GROMACS .gro file of C-alpha atoms in nm:
model
  355
    1MET     CA    1   2.748  33.466  11.913
    2ASP     CA    2   2.625  33.768  11.714
    3CYS     CA    3   2.921  33.972  11.838
    4THR     CA    4   3.161  33.704  11.711
    5LYS     CA    5   2.995  33.703  11.368
    6ASN     CA    6   3.006  34.081  11.351
    7ARG     CA    7   3.374  34.090  11.441
    8SER     CA    8   3.443  33.824  11.176
    9LYS     CA    9   3.255  34.023  10.911
   10ILE     CA   10   3.441  34.341  11.005
   11LEU     CA   11   3.775  34.160  10.993
   12ARG     CA   12   3.698  34.009  10.650
   13SER     CA   13   3.593  34.350  10.525
   14LYS     CA   14   3.919  34.505  10.644
   15VAL     CA   15   4.126  34.224  10.486
   16ILE     CA   16   3.943  34.272  10.154
   17LYS     CA   17   3.999  34.649  10.166
   18ILE     CA   18   4.369  34.604  10.246
   19SER     CA   19   4.407  34.348   9.967
   20LYS     CA   20   4.238  34.578   9.716
   21TYR     CA   21   4.454  34.870   9.826
   22THR     CA   22   4.772  34.659   9.807
   23PHE     CA   23   4.676  34.534   9.460
   24PHE     CA   24   4.604  34.888   9.345
   25VAL     CA   25   4.939  35.012   9.476
   26LEU     CA   26   5.122  34.725   9.304
   27VAL     CA   27   4.946  34.795   8.973
   28VAL     CA   28   5.033  35.163   8.997
   29MET     CA   29   5.396  35.081   9.077
   30VAL     CA   30   5.421  34.845   8.780
   31VAL     CA   31   5.264  35.100   8.545
   32ILE     CA   32   5.503  35.368   8.670
   33GLY     CA   33   5.791  35.124   8.626
   34PHE     CA   34   5.697  35.075   8.261
   35ILE     CA   35   5.663  35.443   8.173
   36PHE     CA   36   5.925  35.590   8.406
   37PRO     CA   37   6.164  35.819   8.214
   38THR     CA   38   6.524  35.701   8.186
   39TRP     CA   39   6.850  35.891   8.197
   40THR     CA   40   7.215  35.856   8.297
   41PRO     CA   41   7.339  36.058   8.598
   42ASN     CA   42   7.513  36.387   8.539
   43ILE     CA   43   7.891  36.429   8.554
   44LYS     CA   44   8.015  36.758   8.697
   45GLY     CA   45   8.236  36.981   8.485
   46LYS     CA   46   8.204  37.232   8.202
   47GLN     CA   47   8.349  36.990   7.945
   48SER     CA   48   8.174  36.680   8.077
   49ILE     CA   49   7.914  36.477   7.893
   50SER     CA   50   7.650  36.232   8.020
   51THR     CA   51   7.382  36.147   7.765
   52LEU     CA   52   7.145  35.857   7.704
   53GLU     CA   53   6.955  35.892   7.380
   54GLN     CA   54   6.816  35.726   7.069
   55VAL     CA   55   7.026  35.798   6.761
   56GLU     CA   56   6.922  35.715   6.406
   57ILE     CA   57   7.193  35.491   6.265
   58ASN     CA   58   7.184  35.292   5.941
   59GLY     CA   59   6.804  35.284   5.912
   60THR     CA   60   6.721  35.207   6.275
   61GLU     CA   61   6.735  35.382   6.611
   62LEU     CA   62   7.011  35.272   6.848
   63GLU     CA   63   7.029  35.360   7.216
   64VAL     CA   64   7.361  35.532   7.284
   65MET     CA   65   7.508  35.623   7.623
   66ILE     CA   66   7.802  35.863   7.629
   67ARG     CA   67   7.986  35.955   7.948
   68GLY     CA   68   8.309  36.135   8.030
   69VAL     CA   69   8.462  36.412   8.241
   70ASP     CA   70   8.601  36.590   7.933
   71GLN     CA   71   8.445  36.528   7.593
   72ASN     CA   72   8.773  36.629   7.429
   73ASN     CA   73   8.935  36.314   7.569
   74PRO     CA   74   9.003  36.014   7.343
   75ILE     CA   75   8.690  35.811   7.265
   76ILE     CA   76   8.633  35.447   7.355
   77LEU     CA   77   8.354  35.270   7.167
   78PHE     CA   78   8.241  34.953   7.343
   79VAL     CA   79   8.069  34.666   7.159
   80HIS     CA   80   7.870  34.452   7.402
   81GLY     CA   81   7.843  34.075   7.397
   82GLY     CA   82   7.566  33.824   7.426
   83PRO     CA   83   7.443  33.816   7.156
   84GLY     CA   84   7.192  34.073   7.274
   85CYS     CA   85   7.333  34.140   7.621
   86SER     CA   86   7.351  34.517   7.662
   87GLU     CA   87   7.581  34.637   7.939
   88ILE     CA   88   7.419  34.981   7.972
   89PRO     CA   89   7.200  34.869   8.268
   90TYR     CA   90   7.500  34.829   8.500
   91VAL     CA   91   7.830  34.922   8.333
   92ARG     CA   92   7.848  35.269   8.492
   93LYS     CA   93   7.937  35.090   8.816
   94TYR     CA   94   8.275  34.991   8.671
   95GLN     CA   95   8.391  35.286   8.462
   96ASP     CA   96   8.444  35.583   8.698
   97GLN     CA   97   8.818  35.575   8.641
   98LEU     CA   98   8.785  35.539   8.265
   99GLU     CA   99   8.552  35.839   8.252
  100GLU     CA  100   8.834  36.056   8.388
  101ASN     CA  101   9.055  35.999   8.085
  102PHE     CA  102   8.820  35.887   7.808
  103THR     CA  103   8.484  35.966   7.656
  104ILE     CA  104   8.305  35.631   7.688
  105VAL     CA  105   8.044  35.529   7.432
  106HIS     CA  106   7.817  35.229   7.488
  107TYR     CA  107   7.532  35.136   7.258
  108ASP     CA  108   7.262  34.873   7.250
  109GLN     CA  109   7.305  34.681   6.927
  110ARG     CA  110   7.021  34.656   6.674
  111GLY     CA  111   6.743  34.448   6.827
  112SER     CA  112   6.905  34.448   7.173
  113GLY     CA  113   6.794  34.620   7.494
  114LYS     CA  114   6.662  34.970   7.439
  115SER     CA  115   6.741  34.934   7.067
  116TYR     CA  116   6.477  34.661   7.039
  117HIS     CA  117   6.163  34.806   6.876
  118PHE     CA  118   5.849  34.596   6.905
  119PHE     CA  119   5.725  34.646   6.549
  120GLU     CA  120   6.060  34.634   6.370
  121ASP     CA  121   6.146  34.339   6.145
  122TYR     CA  122   6.463  34.159   6.261
  123SER     CA  123   6.449  33.869   6.015
  124ASN     CA  124   6.754  34.014   5.834
  125LEU     CA  125   6.964  34.040   6.152
  126SER     CA  126   7.324  33.927   6.099
  127THR     CA  127   7.673  34.007   6.221
  128ASP     CA  128   7.738  34.181   5.888
  129LEU     CA  129   7.446  34.413   5.960
  130HIS     CA  130   7.585  34.473   6.309
  131VAL     CA  131   7.919  34.563   6.149
  132GLU     CA  132   7.745  34.812   5.919
  133ASP     CA  133   7.573  34.964   6.223
  134LEU     CA  134   7.898  34.982   6.416
  135LEU     CA  135   8.085  35.156   6.134
  136ALA     CA  136   7.798  35.402   6.081
  137LEU     CA  137   7.791  35.473   6.456
  138THR     CA  138   8.168  35.523   6.450
  139GLU     CA  139   8.131  35.784   6.177
  140TYR     CA  140   7.858  35.957   6.378
  141ILE     CA  141   8.072  35.964   6.694
  142LYS     CA  142   8.380  36.089   6.509
  143ASP     CA  143   8.181  36.372   6.351
  144ARG     CA  144   8.004  36.462   6.674
  145PHE     CA  145   8.328  36.499   6.868
  146SER     CA  146   8.548  36.613   6.580
  147GLN     CA  147   8.796  36.329   6.628
  148GLN     CA  148   8.968  36.130   6.355
  149LYS     CA  149   8.976  35.792   6.528
  150VAL     CA  150   8.830  35.603   6.823
  151LEU     CA  151   8.950  35.312   7.033
  152LEU     CA  152   8.739  35.004   6.957
  153ILE     CA  153   8.677  34.756   7.238
  154GLY     CA  154   8.467  34.443   7.198
  155HIS     CA  155   8.360  34.210   7.478
  156SER     CA  156   8.270  33.843   7.433
  157PHE     CA  157   8.039  33.809   7.128
  158GLY     CA  158   8.108  34.177   7.067
  159THR     CA  159   8.462  34.076   6.969
  160TYR     CA  160   8.319  33.882   6.674
  161ILE     CA  161   8.152  34.201   6.549
  162GLY     CA  162   8.449  34.419   6.649
  163MET     CA  163   8.705  34.204   6.467
  164LYS     CA  164   8.503  34.214   6.145
  165ALA     CA  165   8.458  34.593   6.172
  166ALA     CA  166   8.829  34.649   6.242
  167ALA     CA  167   8.922  34.433   5.942
  168GLU     CA  168   8.681  34.616   5.713
  169ALA     CA  169   8.767  34.973   5.813
  170PRO     CA  170   9.087  34.993   6.022
  171GLU     CA  171   9.130  35.362   5.938
  172HIS     CA  172   8.855  35.450   6.188
  173PHE     CA  173   9.037  35.309   6.491
  174PHE     CA  174   9.348  35.373   6.703
  175ALA     CA  175   9.351  35.006   6.792
  176TYR     CA  176   9.130  34.704   6.850
  177ILE     CA  177   9.096  34.549   7.198
  178GLY     CA  178   8.917  34.216   7.236
  179ILE     CA  179   8.811  34.133   7.593
  180GLY     CA  180   8.702  33.772   7.634
  181GLN     CA  181   8.798  33.729   7.270
  182VAL     CA  182   8.594  33.489   7.058
  183ALA     CA  183   8.811  33.240   6.869
  184ASP     CA  184   8.761  32.881   6.749
  185SER     CA  185   8.429  32.802   6.918
  186GLU     CA  186   8.470  32.423   6.912
  187MET     CA  187   8.811  32.442   7.079
  188SER     CA  188   8.675  32.690   7.331
  189GLU     CA  189   8.381  32.466   7.419
  190ARG     CA  190   8.603  32.162   7.464
  191ASP     CA  191   8.814  32.366   7.706
  192SER     CA  192   8.500  32.482   7.888
  193LEU     CA  193   8.370  32.129   7.919
  194GLU     CA  194   8.696  31.989   8.056
  195TYR     CA  195   8.734  32.273   8.305
  196THR     CA  196   8.376  32.249   8.430
  197LEU     CA  197   8.398  31.871   8.458
  198LYS     CA  198   8.721  31.897   8.654
  199GLN     CA  199   8.567  32.145   8.897
  200ALA     CA  200   8.250  31.940   8.937
  201ARG     CA  201   8.454  31.629   9.015
  202PHE     CA  202   8.665  31.825   9.264
  203ALA     CA  203   8.344  31.942   9.432
  204GLU     CA  204   8.219  31.580   9.428
  205ASN     CA  205   7.898  31.691   9.262
  206VAL     CA  206   7.788  31.365   9.102
  207LYS     CA  207   7.477  31.516   8.946
  208ASP     CA  208   7.675  31.784   8.759
  209VAL     CA  209   7.941  31.534   8.650
  210ARG     CA  210   7.676  31.304   8.502
  211LYS     CA  211   7.507  31.597   8.329
  212LEU     CA  212   7.831  31.716   8.171
  213GLU     CA  213   7.942  31.366   8.068
  214SER     CA  214   7.607  31.310   7.901
  215LEU     CA  215   7.670  31.620   7.688
  216ARG     CA  216   8.029  31.541   7.597
  217GLU     CA  217   7.966  31.419   7.242
  218SER     CA  218   7.733  31.705   7.148
  219VAL     CA  219   7.974  31.965   7.292
  220GLU     CA  220   8.282  31.814   7.128
  221THR     CA  221   8.110  31.800   6.788
  222GLY     CA  222   7.997  32.160   6.819
  223GLU     CA  223   7.626  32.083   6.839
  224GLN     CA  224   7.582  32.272   7.166
  225LEU     CA  225   7.760  32.484   7.423
  226THR     CA  226   7.882  32.371   7.762
  227PRO     CA  227   7.589  32.469   7.989
  228ARG     CA  228   7.654  32.829   8.086
  229ASN     CA  229   7.487  32.790   8.425
  230LEU     CA  230   7.749  32.527   8.514
  231VAL     CA  231   8.041  32.723   8.369
  232ARG     CA  232   7.921  33.013   8.584
  233LYS     CA  233   7.866  32.789   8.888
  234TYR     CA  234   8.229  32.675   8.885
  235GLY     CA  235   8.394  33.014   8.833
  236GLY     CA  236   8.447  33.011   8.458
  237ALA     CA  237   8.240  33.324   8.400
  238ALA     CA  238   8.315  33.557   8.691
  239ARG     CA  239   8.512  33.520   9.013
  240LEU     CA  240   8.538  33.864   9.170
  241ILE     CA  241   8.195  34.000   9.075
  242ASN     CA  242   7.842  33.861   9.048
  243ASP     CA  243   7.754  33.940   8.688
  244ASN     CA  244   7.396  33.817   8.716
  245LEU     CA  245   7.336  34.026   9.027
  246ASP     CA  246   7.478  34.329   8.847
  247TYR     CA  247   7.204  34.291   8.587
  248TYR     CA  248   6.928  34.247   8.845
  249THR     CA  249   7.033  34.548   9.052
  250GLY     CA  250   7.087  34.752   8.735
  251PHE     CA  251   6.739  34.672   8.609
  252LEU     CA  252   6.580  34.753   8.945
  253PHE     CA  253   6.775  35.052   9.071
  254ASN     CA  254   6.969  35.223   8.791
  255PRO     CA  255   6.795  35.498   8.593
  256GLU     CA  256   6.917  35.388   8.251
  257TYR     CA  257   6.648  35.115   8.218
  258ASN     CA  258   6.281  35.096   8.317
  259LEU     CA  259   6.056  34.787   8.322
  260LEU     CA  260   5.961  34.826   7.957
  261ASP     CA  261   6.331  34.827   7.872
  262VAL     CA  262   6.374  34.503   8.068
  263VAL     CA  263   6.105  34.345   7.847
  264ARG     CA  264   6.289  34.480   7.542
  265TYR     CA  265   6.613  34.335   7.677
  266LEU     CA  266   6.465  33.987   7.722
  267LYS     CA  267   6.302  33.990   7.378
  268GLY     CA  268   6.625  34.110   7.221
  269VAL     CA  269   6.837  33.838   7.382
  270SER     CA  270   6.597  33.571   7.259
  271ILE     CA  271   6.588  33.696   6.900
  272SER     CA  272   6.960  33.780   6.876
  273GLN     CA  273   7.082  33.448   7.011
  274GLU     CA  274   6.844  33.244   6.798
  275ILE     CA  275   6.977  33.410   6.483
  276LEU     CA  276   7.340  33.495   6.557
  277LEU     CA  277   7.475  33.196   6.751
  278PRO     CA  278   7.420  32.956   6.457
  279GLU     CA  279   7.589  33.210   6.230
  280ARG     CA  280   7.898  33.222   6.452
  281LYS     CA  281   7.909  32.842   6.455
  282LYS     CA  282   7.901  32.824   6.073
  283GLN     CA  283   8.137  33.116   6.014
  284ASN     CA  284   8.446  33.068   6.230
  285ILE     CA  285   8.606  33.406   6.309
  286ILE     CA  286   8.957  33.262   6.287
  287LYS     CA  287   8.897  33.190   5.918
  288ILE     CA  288   8.713  33.515   5.846
  289VAL     CA  289   8.968  33.755   6.000
  290THR     CA  290   9.330  33.645   5.966
  291LYS     CA  291   9.489  33.990   5.948
  292LEU     CA  292   9.425  34.335   6.098
  293ASP     CA  293   9.600  34.652   5.980
  294LEU     CA  294   9.606  34.820   6.320
  295PRO     CA  295   9.738  34.746   6.671
  296VAL     CA  296   9.559  34.450   6.832
  297TYR     CA  297   9.525  34.356   7.199
  298PHE     CA  298   9.358  34.041   7.330
  299VAL     CA  299   9.265  34.092   7.696
  300MET     CA  300   9.172  33.774   7.881
  301GLY     CA  301   9.098  33.664   8.234
  302GLN     CA  302   9.301  33.358   8.329
  303TYR     CA  303   8.988  33.168   8.439
  304ASP     CA  304   8.774  33.257   8.137
  305TYR     CA  305   8.587  32.950   8.015
  306MET     CA  306   8.304  33.133   7.843
  307THR     CA  307   8.559  33.209   7.569
  308SER     CA  308   8.863  33.008   7.665
  309VAL     CA  309   9.208  33.156   7.709
  310ASP     CA  310   9.381  32.877   7.516
  311ALA     CA  311   9.153  32.921   7.215
  312ALA     CA  312   9.209  33.298   7.220
  313LYS     CA  313   9.585  33.248   7.252
  314ALA     CA  314   9.591  33.008   6.955
  315TYR     CA  315   9.403  33.263   6.744
  316PHE     CA  316   9.632  33.543   6.861
  317GLU     CA  317   9.941  33.349   6.752
  318GLU     CA  318   9.804  33.308   6.399
  319LEU     CA  319   9.661  33.659   6.358
  320GLU     CA  320   9.870  33.906   6.158
  321ALA     CA  321   9.893  34.265   6.285
  322PRO     CA  322  10.157  34.542   6.289
  323VAL     CA  323  10.147  34.547   6.669
  324LYS     CA  324   9.984  34.285   6.888
  325GLU     CA  325   9.985  34.196   7.255
  326PHE     CA  326   9.820  33.920   7.458
  327VAL     CA  327   9.727  34.052   7.802
  328LEU     CA  328   9.635  33.811   8.082
  329PHE     CA  329   9.463  33.920   8.404
  330GLU     CA  330   9.541  33.652   8.657
  331LYS     CA  331   9.253  33.689   8.905
  332SER     CA  332   8.954  33.717   8.676
  333ALA     CA  333   8.747  33.518   8.429
  334HIS     CA  334   8.526  33.653   8.150
  335TYR     CA  335   8.507  34.012   8.281
  336PRO     CA  336   8.861  34.134   8.357
  337GLN     CA  337   8.757  34.494   8.282
  338PHE     CA  338   8.513  34.470   8.576
  339GLU     CA  339   8.670  34.205   8.800
  340GLU     CA  340   9.007  34.381   8.804
  341GLU     CA  341   8.874  34.730   8.741
  342ASP     CA  342   9.173  34.924   8.877
  343GLU     CA  343   9.432  34.713   8.698
  344PHE     CA  344   9.240  34.731   8.371
  345ALA     CA  345   9.210  35.111   8.387
  346GLU     CA  346   9.582  35.141   8.460
  347TRP     CA  347   9.669  34.911   8.170
  348LEU     CA  348   9.438  35.096   7.931
  349ASN     CA  349   9.579  35.439   8.024
  350ARG     CA  350   9.933  35.313   7.973
  351THR     CA  351   9.847  35.146   7.644
  352LEU     CA  352   9.684  35.457   7.499
  353GLU     CA  353   9.990  35.664   7.592
  354GLU     CA  354  10.205  35.417   7.398
  355LEU     CA  355   9.973  35.438   7.099
   0.00000   0.00000   0.00000
């Protein structure tokens, strides 16, 4: 009897020690995760560049990642979407080919990702302020690399900012490329709703059909978006990649972000979307920008129902520009630059040669 009690006490003692040790290890790992230094992997070559740094732009500090095999190559400046959804955590996965022929610049917009600063006031955040930041960053990049112009590419909500910047200062850019181009948001959401409903009915998912039908009036009147989780579920966001998984693996395994940056990212998304989505709803881009004085390319995935193809096409037809082209990638949705990576790189190389 005494032996049994002793063994039980010893076992409990060992379990407690193991639990304390495990807890200590987890705490240490979390702390390290928060303070771990970040960087972007090196690119071999005497003329290569691979930097990840804070740059003072327009009264704030923006996180800027620059990568390329030869820094004398033409510059691409990417404007991420969201609002607030930096692509720095994972985008390196999809741009190896582009880095061969271009110097690629990504930045976290003001209040987004690593550009979110905990004690900075974002009450004045607006797309106009984002445009000011983008143009100031463009000037910085041009001066840094001694180039007269850059190629401006916006993705998703980044096209709203990119279009306004291209309209305000076209002299800075070779051309404007809008991937997953924002257009008339009400038309786009009606398209998204009808597509998602059709797919839900085809899948015989009664629960999703009822959910979508219950939202029909509020979506059609522009009061809310078609639920993005359902658009994603039925292939209207990505078909050849898992965009959510890309974020998770990027946060966990890529060196560009640590755990503190993940917290910044989540805070930035919340603040940016709360402020900027209502602005986009009130200020329709198709009425703000009706003409661009530079070559324009709308690049869409055929199955894009985050920003619908038909809405983008209608905007494209009305937009005035000296050169314009509507490019459709037939296998992808909202991320043709990632979903059809090879085809996109080939198209971009060919297009720049023509320019």
